[in-house]
XYZ file of C-alpha atoms in Angstrom:
636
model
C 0.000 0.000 0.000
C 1.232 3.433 -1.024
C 1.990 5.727 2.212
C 4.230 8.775 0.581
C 2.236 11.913 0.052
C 0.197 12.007 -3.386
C 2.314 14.379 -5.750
C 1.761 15.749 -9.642
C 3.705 12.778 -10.340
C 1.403 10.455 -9.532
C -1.473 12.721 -11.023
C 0.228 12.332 -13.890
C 0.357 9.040 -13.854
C -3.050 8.507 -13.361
C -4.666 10.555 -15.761
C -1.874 9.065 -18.360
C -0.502 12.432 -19.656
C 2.872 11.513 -20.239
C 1.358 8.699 -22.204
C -1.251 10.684 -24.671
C 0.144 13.970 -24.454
C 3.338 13.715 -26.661
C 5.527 16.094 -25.008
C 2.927 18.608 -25.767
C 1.503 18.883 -22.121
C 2.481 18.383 -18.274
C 1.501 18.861 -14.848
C 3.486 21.598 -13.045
C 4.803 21.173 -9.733
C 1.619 23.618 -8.554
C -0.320 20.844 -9.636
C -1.858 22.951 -12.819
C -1.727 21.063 -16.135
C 0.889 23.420 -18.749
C 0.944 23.532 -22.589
C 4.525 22.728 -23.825
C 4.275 23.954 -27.220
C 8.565 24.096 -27.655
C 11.419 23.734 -25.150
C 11.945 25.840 -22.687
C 8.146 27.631 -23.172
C 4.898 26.442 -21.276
C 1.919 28.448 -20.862
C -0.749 27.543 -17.657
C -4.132 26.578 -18.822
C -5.696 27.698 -15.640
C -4.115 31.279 -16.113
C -5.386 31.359 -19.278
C -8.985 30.502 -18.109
C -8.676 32.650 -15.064
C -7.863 36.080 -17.472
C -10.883 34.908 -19.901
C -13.225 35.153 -16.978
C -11.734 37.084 -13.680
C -10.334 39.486 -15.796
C -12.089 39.652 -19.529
C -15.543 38.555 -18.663
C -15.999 35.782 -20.963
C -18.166 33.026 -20.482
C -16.901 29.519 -20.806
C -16.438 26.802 -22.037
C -13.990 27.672 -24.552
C -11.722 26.249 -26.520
C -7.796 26.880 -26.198
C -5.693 26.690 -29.736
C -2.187 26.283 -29.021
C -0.818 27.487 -32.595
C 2.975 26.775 -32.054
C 1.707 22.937 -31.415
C 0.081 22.850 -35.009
C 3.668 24.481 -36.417
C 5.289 21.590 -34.233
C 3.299 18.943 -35.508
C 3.917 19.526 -39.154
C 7.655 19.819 -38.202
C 7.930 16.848 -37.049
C 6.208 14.715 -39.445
C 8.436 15.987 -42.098
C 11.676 15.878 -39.808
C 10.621 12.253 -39.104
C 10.498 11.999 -42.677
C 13.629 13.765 -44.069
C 15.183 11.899 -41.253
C 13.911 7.996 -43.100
C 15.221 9.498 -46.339
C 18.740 10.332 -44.651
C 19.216 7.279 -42.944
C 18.567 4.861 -45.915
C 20.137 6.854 -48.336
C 16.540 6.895 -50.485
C 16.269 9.333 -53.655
C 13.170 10.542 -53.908
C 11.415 13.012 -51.550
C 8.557 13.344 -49.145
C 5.772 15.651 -49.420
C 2.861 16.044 -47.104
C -0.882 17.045 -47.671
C -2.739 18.526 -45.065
C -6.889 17.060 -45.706
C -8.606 19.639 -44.623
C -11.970 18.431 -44.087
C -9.864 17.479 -40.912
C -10.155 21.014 -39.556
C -11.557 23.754 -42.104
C -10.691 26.673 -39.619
C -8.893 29.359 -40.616
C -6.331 29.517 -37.810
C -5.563 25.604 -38.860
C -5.407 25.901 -42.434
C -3.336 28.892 -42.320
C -0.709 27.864 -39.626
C -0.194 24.510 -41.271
C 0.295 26.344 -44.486
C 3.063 28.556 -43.338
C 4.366 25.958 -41.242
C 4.419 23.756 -43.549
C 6.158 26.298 -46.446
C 9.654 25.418 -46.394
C 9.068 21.748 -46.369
C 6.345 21.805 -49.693
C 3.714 20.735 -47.653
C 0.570 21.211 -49.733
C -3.281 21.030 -48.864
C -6.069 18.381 -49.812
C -9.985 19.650 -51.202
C -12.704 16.933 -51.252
C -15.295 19.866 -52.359
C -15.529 22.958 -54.301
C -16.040 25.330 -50.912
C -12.733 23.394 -49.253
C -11.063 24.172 -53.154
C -11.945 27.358 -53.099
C -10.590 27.841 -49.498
C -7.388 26.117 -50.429
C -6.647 28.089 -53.244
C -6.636 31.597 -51.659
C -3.896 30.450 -49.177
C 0.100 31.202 -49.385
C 1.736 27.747 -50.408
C 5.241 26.830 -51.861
C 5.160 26.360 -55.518
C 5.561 22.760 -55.560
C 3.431 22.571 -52.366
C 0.764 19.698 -53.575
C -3.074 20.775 -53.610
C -4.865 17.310 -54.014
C -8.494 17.416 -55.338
C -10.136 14.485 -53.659
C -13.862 12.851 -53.922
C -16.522 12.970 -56.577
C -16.459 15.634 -58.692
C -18.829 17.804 -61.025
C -17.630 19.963 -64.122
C -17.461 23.620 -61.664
C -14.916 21.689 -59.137
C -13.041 20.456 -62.275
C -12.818 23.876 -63.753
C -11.876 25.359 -60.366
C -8.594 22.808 -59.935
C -7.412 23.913 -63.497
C -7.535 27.063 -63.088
C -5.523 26.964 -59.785
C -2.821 25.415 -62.337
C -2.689 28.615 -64.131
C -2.418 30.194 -61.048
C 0.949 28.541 -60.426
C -0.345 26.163 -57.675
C 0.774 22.491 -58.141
C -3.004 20.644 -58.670
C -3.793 17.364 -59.030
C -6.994 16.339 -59.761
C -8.045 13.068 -58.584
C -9.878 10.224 -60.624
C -12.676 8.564 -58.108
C -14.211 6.934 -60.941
C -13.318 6.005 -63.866
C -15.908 8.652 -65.619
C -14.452 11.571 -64.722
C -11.245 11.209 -66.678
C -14.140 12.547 -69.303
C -14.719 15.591 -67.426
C -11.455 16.098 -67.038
C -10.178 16.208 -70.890
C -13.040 17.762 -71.317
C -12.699 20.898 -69.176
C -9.052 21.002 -70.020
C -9.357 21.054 -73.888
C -12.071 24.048 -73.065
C -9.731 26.098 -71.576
C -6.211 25.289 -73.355
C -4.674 24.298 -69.292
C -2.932 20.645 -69.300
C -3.970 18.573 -66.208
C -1.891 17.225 -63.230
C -3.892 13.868 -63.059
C -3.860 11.557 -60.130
C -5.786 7.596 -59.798
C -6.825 6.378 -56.692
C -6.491 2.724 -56.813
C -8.574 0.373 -54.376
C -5.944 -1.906 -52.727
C -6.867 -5.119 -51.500
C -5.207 -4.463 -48.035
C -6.666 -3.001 -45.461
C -6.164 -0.571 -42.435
C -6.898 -1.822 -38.675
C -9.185 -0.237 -36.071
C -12.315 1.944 -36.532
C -12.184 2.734 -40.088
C -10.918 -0.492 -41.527
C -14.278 -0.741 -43.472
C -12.919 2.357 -45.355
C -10.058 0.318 -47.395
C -10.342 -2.601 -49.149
C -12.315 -3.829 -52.522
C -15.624 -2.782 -51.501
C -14.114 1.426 -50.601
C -16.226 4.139 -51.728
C -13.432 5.505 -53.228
C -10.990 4.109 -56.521
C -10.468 2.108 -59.251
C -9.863 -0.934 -59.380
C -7.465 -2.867 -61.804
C -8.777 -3.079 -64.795
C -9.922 0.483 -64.520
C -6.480 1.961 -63.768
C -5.252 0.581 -66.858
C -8.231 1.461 -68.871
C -7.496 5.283 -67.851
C -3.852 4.338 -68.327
C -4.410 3.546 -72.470
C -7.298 6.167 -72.908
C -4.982 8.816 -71.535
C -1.663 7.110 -74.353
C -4.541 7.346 -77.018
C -4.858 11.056 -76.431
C -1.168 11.458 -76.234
C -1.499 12.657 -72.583
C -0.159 10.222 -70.436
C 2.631 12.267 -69.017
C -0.323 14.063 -67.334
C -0.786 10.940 -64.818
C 1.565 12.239 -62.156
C 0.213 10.626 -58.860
C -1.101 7.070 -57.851
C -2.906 7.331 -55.162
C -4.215 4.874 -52.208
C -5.748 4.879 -48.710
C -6.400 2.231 -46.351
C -8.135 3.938 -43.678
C -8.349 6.478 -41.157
C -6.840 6.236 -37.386
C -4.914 3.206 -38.309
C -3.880 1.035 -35.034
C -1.474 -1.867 -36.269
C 2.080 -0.419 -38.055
C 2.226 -4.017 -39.804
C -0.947 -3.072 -42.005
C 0.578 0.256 -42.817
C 3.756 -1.731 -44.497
C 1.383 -4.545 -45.997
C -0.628 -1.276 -47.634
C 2.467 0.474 -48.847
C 3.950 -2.107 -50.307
C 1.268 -3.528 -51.768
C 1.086 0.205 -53.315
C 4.535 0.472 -54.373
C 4.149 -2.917 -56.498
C 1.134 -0.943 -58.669
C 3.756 2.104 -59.019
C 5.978 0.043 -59.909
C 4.231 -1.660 -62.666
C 2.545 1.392 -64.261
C 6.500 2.423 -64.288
C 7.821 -0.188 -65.940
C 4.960 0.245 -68.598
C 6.007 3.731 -69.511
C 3.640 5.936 -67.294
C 6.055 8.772 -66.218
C 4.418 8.484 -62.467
C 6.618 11.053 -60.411
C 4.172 10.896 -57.119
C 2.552 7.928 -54.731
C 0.205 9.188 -52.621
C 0.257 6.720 -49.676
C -2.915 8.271 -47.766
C -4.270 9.512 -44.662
C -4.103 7.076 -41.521
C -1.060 7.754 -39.669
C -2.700 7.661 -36.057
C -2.669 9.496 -32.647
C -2.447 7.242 -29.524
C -5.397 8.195 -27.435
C -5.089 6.835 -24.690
C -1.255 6.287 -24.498
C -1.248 2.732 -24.168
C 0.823 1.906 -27.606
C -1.355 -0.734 -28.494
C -3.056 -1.731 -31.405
C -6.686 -0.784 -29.510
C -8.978 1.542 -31.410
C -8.084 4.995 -29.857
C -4.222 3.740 -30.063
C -1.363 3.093 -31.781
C 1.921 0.718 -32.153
C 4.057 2.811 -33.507
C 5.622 6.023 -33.151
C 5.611 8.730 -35.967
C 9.287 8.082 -36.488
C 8.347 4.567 -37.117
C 5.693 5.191 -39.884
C 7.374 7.668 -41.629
C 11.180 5.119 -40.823
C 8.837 1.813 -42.333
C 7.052 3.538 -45.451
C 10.572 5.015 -47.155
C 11.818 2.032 -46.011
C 9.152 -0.542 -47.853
C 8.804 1.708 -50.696
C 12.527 1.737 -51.585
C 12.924 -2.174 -50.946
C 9.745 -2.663 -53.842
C 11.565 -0.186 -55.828
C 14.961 -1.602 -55.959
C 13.974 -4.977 -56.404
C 11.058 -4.064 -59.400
C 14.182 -1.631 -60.432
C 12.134 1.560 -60.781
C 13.567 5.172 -59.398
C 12.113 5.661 -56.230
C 8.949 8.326 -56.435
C 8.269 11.272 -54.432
C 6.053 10.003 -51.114
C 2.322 11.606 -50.068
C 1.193 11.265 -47.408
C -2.398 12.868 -46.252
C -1.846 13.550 -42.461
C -4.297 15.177 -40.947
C -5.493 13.466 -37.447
C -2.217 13.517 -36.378
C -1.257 17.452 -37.124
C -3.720 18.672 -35.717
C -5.461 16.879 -33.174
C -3.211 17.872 -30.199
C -2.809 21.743 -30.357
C -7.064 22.473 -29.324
C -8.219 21.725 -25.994
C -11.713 22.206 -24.598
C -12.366 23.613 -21.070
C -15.650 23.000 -19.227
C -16.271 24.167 -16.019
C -18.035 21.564 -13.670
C -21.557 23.544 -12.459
C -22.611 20.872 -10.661
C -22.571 17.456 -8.741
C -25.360 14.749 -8.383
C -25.208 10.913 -7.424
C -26.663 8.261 -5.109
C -26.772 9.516 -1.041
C -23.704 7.830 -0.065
C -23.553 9.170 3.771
C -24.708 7.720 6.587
C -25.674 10.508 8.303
C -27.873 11.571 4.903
C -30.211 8.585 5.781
C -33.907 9.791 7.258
C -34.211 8.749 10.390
C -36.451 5.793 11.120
C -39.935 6.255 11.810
C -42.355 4.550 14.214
C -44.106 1.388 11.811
C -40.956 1.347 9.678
C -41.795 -1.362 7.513
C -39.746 -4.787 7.986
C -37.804 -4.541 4.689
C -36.269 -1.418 5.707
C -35.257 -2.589 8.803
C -33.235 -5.436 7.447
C -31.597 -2.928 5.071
C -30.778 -1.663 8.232
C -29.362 -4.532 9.271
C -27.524 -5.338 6.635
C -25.744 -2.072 6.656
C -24.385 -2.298 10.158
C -23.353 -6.370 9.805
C -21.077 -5.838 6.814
C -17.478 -7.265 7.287
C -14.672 -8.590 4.787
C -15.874 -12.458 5.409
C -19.486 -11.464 4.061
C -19.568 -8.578 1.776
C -20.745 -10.417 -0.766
C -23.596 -12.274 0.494
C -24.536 -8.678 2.463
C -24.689 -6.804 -0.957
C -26.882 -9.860 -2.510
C -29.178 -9.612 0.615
C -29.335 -5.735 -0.163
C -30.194 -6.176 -3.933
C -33.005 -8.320 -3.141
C -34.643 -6.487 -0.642
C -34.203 -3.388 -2.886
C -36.675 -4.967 -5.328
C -38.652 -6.051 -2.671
C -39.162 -2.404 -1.455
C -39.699 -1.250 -4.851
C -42.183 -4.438 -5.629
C -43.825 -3.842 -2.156
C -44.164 0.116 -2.820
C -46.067 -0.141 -6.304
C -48.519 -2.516 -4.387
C -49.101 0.344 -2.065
C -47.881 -1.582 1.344
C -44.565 1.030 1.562
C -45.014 4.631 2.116
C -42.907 6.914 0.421
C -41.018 7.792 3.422
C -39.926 4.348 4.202
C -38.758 4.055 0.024
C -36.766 7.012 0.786
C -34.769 5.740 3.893
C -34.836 2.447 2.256
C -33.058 3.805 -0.807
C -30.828 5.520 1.453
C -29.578 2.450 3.677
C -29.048 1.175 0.081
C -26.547 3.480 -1.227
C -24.910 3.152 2.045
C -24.594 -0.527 2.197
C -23.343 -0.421 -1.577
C -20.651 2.350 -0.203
C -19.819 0.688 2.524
C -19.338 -2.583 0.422
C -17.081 -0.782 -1.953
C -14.686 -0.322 0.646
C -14.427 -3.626 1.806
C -13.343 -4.548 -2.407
C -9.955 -2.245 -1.885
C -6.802 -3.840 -2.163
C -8.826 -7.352 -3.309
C -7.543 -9.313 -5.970
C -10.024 -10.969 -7.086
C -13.735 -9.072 -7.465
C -17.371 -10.977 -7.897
C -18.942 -10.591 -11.341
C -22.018 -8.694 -9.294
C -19.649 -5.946 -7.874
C -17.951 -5.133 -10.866
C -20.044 -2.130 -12.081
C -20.160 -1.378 -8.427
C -17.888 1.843 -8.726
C -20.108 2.898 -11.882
C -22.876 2.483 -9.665
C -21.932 4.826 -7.121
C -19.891 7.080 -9.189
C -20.678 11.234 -8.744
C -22.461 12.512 -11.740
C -20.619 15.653 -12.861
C -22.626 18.582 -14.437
C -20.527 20.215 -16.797
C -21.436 23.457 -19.057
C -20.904 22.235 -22.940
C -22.830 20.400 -25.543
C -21.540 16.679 -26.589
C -23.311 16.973 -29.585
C -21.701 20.007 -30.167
C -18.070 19.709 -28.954
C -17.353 15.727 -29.021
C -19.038 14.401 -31.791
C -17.388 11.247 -32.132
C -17.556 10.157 -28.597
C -21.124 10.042 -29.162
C -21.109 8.956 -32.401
C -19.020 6.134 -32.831
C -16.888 5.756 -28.878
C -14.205 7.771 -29.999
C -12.386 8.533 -26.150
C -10.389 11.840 -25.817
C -7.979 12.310 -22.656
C -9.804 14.492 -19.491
C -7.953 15.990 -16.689
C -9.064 18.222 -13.854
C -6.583 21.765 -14.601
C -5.363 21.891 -11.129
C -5.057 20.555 -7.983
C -3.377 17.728 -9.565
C -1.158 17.644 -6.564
C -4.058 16.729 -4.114
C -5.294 13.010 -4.561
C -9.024 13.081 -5.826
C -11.227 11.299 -3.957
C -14.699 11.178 -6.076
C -15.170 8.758 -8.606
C -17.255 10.397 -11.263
C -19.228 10.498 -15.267
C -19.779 13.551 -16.927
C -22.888 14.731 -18.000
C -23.329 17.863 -20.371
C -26.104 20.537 -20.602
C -28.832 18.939 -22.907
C -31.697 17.820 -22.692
C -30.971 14.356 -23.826
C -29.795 11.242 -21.932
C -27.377 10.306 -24.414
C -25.514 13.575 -23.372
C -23.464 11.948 -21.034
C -19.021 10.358 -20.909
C -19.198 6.938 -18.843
C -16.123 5.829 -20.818
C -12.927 6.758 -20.053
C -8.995 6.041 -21.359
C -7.063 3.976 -19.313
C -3.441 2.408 -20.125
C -4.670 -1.118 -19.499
C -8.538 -0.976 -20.274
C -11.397 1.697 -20.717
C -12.681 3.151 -16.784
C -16.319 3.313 -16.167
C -15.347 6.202 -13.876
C -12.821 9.480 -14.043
C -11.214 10.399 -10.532
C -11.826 13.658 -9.818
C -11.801 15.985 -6.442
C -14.982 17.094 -4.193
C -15.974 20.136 -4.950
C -14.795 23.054 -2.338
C -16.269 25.966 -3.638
C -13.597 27.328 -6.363
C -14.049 27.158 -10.185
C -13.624 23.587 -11.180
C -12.528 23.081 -14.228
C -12.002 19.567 -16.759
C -9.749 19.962 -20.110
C -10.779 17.627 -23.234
C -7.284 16.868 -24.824
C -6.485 15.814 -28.303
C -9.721 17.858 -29.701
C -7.975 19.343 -32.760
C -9.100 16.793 -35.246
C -12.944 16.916 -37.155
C -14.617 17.755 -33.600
C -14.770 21.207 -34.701
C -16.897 20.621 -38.218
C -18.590 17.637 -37.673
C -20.690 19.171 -34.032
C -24.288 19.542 -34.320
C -26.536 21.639 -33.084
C -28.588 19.696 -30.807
C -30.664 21.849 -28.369
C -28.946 25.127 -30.282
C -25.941 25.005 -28.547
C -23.587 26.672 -30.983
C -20.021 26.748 -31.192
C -17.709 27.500 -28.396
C -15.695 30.188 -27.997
C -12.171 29.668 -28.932
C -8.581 31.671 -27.714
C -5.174 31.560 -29.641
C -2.665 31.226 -27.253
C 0.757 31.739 -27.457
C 3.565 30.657 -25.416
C 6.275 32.879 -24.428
C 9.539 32.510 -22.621
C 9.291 32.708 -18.626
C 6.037 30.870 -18.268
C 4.101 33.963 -19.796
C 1.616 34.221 -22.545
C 0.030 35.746 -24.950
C -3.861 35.778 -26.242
C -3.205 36.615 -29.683
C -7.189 36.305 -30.539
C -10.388 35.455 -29.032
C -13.431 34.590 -30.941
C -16.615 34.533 -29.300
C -18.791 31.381 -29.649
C -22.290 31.716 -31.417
C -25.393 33.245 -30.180
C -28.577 32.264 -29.651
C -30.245 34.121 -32.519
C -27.471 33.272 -34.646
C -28.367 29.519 -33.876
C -32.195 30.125 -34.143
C -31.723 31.535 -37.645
C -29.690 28.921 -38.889
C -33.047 27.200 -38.428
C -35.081 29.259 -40.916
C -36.670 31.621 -38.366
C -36.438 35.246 -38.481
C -34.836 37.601 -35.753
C -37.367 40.407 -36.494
C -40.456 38.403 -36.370
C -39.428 36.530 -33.269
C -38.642 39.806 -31.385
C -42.262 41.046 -33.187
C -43.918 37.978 -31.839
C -42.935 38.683 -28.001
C -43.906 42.351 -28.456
C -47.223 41.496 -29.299
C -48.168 38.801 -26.475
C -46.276 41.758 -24.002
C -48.590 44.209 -25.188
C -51.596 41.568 -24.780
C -50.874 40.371 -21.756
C -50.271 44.210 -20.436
C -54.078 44.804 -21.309
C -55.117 41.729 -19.416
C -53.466 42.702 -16.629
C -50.759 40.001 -16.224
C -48.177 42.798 -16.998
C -47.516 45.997 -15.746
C -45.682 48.461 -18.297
C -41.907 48.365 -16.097
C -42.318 44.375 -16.393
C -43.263 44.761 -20.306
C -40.147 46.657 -20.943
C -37.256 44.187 -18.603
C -39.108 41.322 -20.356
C -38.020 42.804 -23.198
C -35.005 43.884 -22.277
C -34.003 40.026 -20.834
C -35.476 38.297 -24.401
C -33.391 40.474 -26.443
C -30.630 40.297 -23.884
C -30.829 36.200 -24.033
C -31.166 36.529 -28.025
C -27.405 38.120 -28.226
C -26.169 36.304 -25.211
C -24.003 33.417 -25.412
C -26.105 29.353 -25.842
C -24.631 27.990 -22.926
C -25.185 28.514 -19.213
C -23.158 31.991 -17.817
C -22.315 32.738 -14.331
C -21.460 35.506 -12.956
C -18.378 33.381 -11.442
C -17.556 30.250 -13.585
């Protein structure tokens, strides 16, 4: 049993942040979790929050964009890159794409853009909006802009004219059809195409998006096709347009070995279509390159087994070894990263308004009345006979007579007050029998969910609809951590609930390095601003929320590290209001504010309102109409 003092380094521990965070975070030796966006510079997240609201006035939750962790991220992908190349002496090059349906915002695009300059690294549009957005932005001339998905004759036209623009296009073949549109647009206006082919592979990525790859992808051609758009471009004398093949096995990919299968598997098309005279200078490897959750290095779905060095040291490594011995020059490697630039630079802070679970105090029990009914009083029993030779057979005895009250109660022979004390002594007995499970080795099937069972419920002030789509969609698990006192031990056991009105607004999962938790430690509640940070947020949370209840987006602050633990708010953007979010819905701000006028002035007449509470009605409807869609204290 443990008997030094708890300290931040066993907080750390046991929220795992060494093991998720990448370098990119740490607890502080004031217990307050830091942003390490580059050595020797850290910025506090609860400073930050405390000068948005003690000092600024803003309501939370927010979300914090670390912009120097973006710049990082692309830095080292391509290091860990350039670095492969170096160390097997490989001759072609590496150039990434950033996808941005990833993260559309601007701060994103444009910091991975200039980030990215001096390496090439180029940008990926699967629409015309995303082309359109990727085209106005400052990229190296050979920086790659990849046109991706299904395409109509307007996104066509769009991509060639970013070629006479000087940006390095490729357009993408989906289907075999659109090499039509594509000779066709380009003969209309004189520009020669950059052509890419996305061929289906037969292997397949691991983990939540293996459906993606495969024969039966949305996206590609398969064999025959590719060499059907292979002679109709020789026919028209334009095959040195085919510049890129292009494959992808999946998003989030957890096992390194499928990566290599994948690539090589790849390089052995590239290699072909080579050696049969298609001047191919480009394979586009894909997205998938992963981001380890949960930090248990593992091939589980929110992990991975490798490192970044490792993809980046395995792919130049497998594509050389299938070039050398198919004796083809080695081609310049894509790679569409997006998860893993920019998933670890945002992180969302909710502040905990609240606490509800199960009475788990003794003293909280009603006191027993005179005709207490006999179930209760074995419940009370029960409760004070508990020991560590029958815990087990005491929490069985419990269950049963729970139902029994409940059964009894519905029948009308239980009063409510003797259901209340008897759901009381039940909490307590369940409490009680938790404590006799600590330090066992062995638990009982029935007390398993025991700790789930009594775990705190904490309120917290955000949408999950809106700000972690994917944990509600599909399980996705992000990393949570209290901001501070990360130097006391906590001693609650809680699940988070948000702010909707909707019971499948609620986190009872939760990253662990040996399994998923049914509960996240946390501390009582004392009376100061509590408040939880969602890690590793960067990636599609931000476009793929919905708008469930209204709540809009949060507000977000770009925060810059500076030397000598300072900082620096270079922006803050103020999340959407309520009649922004109404109007999204078709209605009108006029004839809502109309609407409420009328029924004032109606119920004024009637007598239901005099004219001072006419006009602060009013003033509070138009006041809630600008104000922020989530809940605002006056002291988070």
């Amino acid at each position: 049993m443990k008997t030094t003092p708890y300290s931040t380094t066993d907080a750390a521990e046991l929220y795992g942040i060494p093991s998720w965070s990448g370098g990119w975070f740490r607890v502080n030796d004031k217990g307050h979790v830091d942003a390490t966006p580059a050595p020797g510079l850290h910025a506090t997240l609860r400073d930050v929050i405390d000068e948005l609201v003690q000092e600024r006035g803003e309501s939370l939750p927010v979300i914090l964009r670390f912009p120097q962790i973006l710049a990082g991220r692309v830095r080292q992908l391509n290091e860990a890159f350039r670095k492969a190349i170096q160390e097997y002496g490989y001759t072609g090059n590496y150039q990434g794409v950033f996808p941005i349906k990833v993260n559309q915002r601007r701060m994103v695009v444009e910091t991975i853009a200039q980030a990215g300059y001096d390496y090439a690294h180029g940008l990926e549009a699967g629409s015309k909006a995303e082309l359109a957005l990727c085209l106005a932005q400052d990229m190296h001339p050979n920086a790659l802009l990849c046109c991706n998905g299904f395409k109509d004759d307007g996104f066509i036209k769009l991509a060639l004219w970013g070629r006479t623009l000087g940006k390095n296009v490729v357009i993408t073949i989906e289907k075999y059809s659109e090499l039509d549109r594509i000779l066709k647009q380009a003969r209309a206006l004189g520009v020669k195409p950059a052509i890419g082919v996305r061929f289906k592979l037969h292997a397949r990525g691991s983990g939540m998006w293996e459906e993606s790859g495969g024969d039966q992808a949305k996206f590609g051609l398969n064999a025959y096709e590719l060499l059907r758009v292979v002679e109709r471009l020789r026919e028209e004398d334009m095959l040195d347009s085919l510049v890129m093949l292009h494959t992808h096995i999946g998003s989030q990919i957890t096992d390194i070995r499928r990566v290599k299968v994948a690539v090589r598997e790849a390089t052995q098309v590239y290699a072909g279509l080579v050696a049969d005279g298609v001047p191919l200078k480009y394979l586009n490897v894909g997205g998938g390159l992963g981001v380890d959750y949960d930090g248990s290095k593992t091939t589980f779905y929110v992990s991975t087994n490798y490192t970044m060095q490792e993809y980046a040291s395995d792919i130049v490594y497998t594509v050389q070894e299938t070039c050398k011995a198919r004796e083809v020059a080695e081609p310049t490697i894509v790679s569409e990263s997006g998860r893993a630039l920019t998933a670890h630079h945002a992180v969302l802070i909710v502040p905990v308004v609240d606490v509800t679970g199960p009475t788990l105090d003794v003293q909280a029990i009603p006191p027993a009345q005179e005709g207490q009914h006999q179930v209760v009083t074995d419940m009370e029993e029960i409760l004070g006979n508990i020991s560590g030779r029958n815990y087990r057979e005491m929490y069985n005895d419990a269950v049963g007579d729970k139902q029994t009250l409940h059964n009894l109660f519905d029948l009308g022979y239980v009063n409510l007050y003797d259901r209340a004390r008897g759901e009381a002594l039940f909490n307590a007995i369940l409490r009680k029998v938790s404590r006799q499970l600590i330090g066992e080795k062995y638990v009982p099937d029935e007390l398993e969910d025991l700790q789930k069972v009594l775990a705190d419920k904490y309120i917290c002030n955000f949408s999950l609809f809106q700000s972690l789509p994917d944990n509600w969609a599909i399980g996705a698990l992000f990393p949570i951590t209290p901001l501070s006192r990360l130097n006391e031990e906590p001693t609650r056991q809680g699940t988070l609930v948000d702010i909707t009105c909707d019971s499948d607004g609620k986190i009872e999962k939760f990253i662990d390095l040996r399994d998923v938790k049914a509960t996240l430690p946390l501390h009582a509640l004392d009376g100061d601003p509590y408040y939880l940070g969602f890690f590793l947020m960067g990636a599609y949370q931000d476009v793929l929320g919905s708008a469930h209840n209204l709540f809009g987006k949060v507000s977000e602050a770009h925060v810059t590290a500076r030397p000598g633990g300072k900082y620096h708010i270079d922006l803050f953007v103020r999340g959407q209001k309520a009649r922004r979010m109404i109007e999204s819905m078709g209605y009108e701000e006029a004839m809502l504010r109309e609407s409420i006028q009328e029924q004032s002035a109606k119920a004024r007449k009637g007598g239901t309102l005099d004219p001072l509470q006419e006009h602060e009605l009013l003033e509070d409807y138009d006041e809630e109409l600008l104000g922020y869609t989530y809940l605002e204290y006056e002291n988070e």
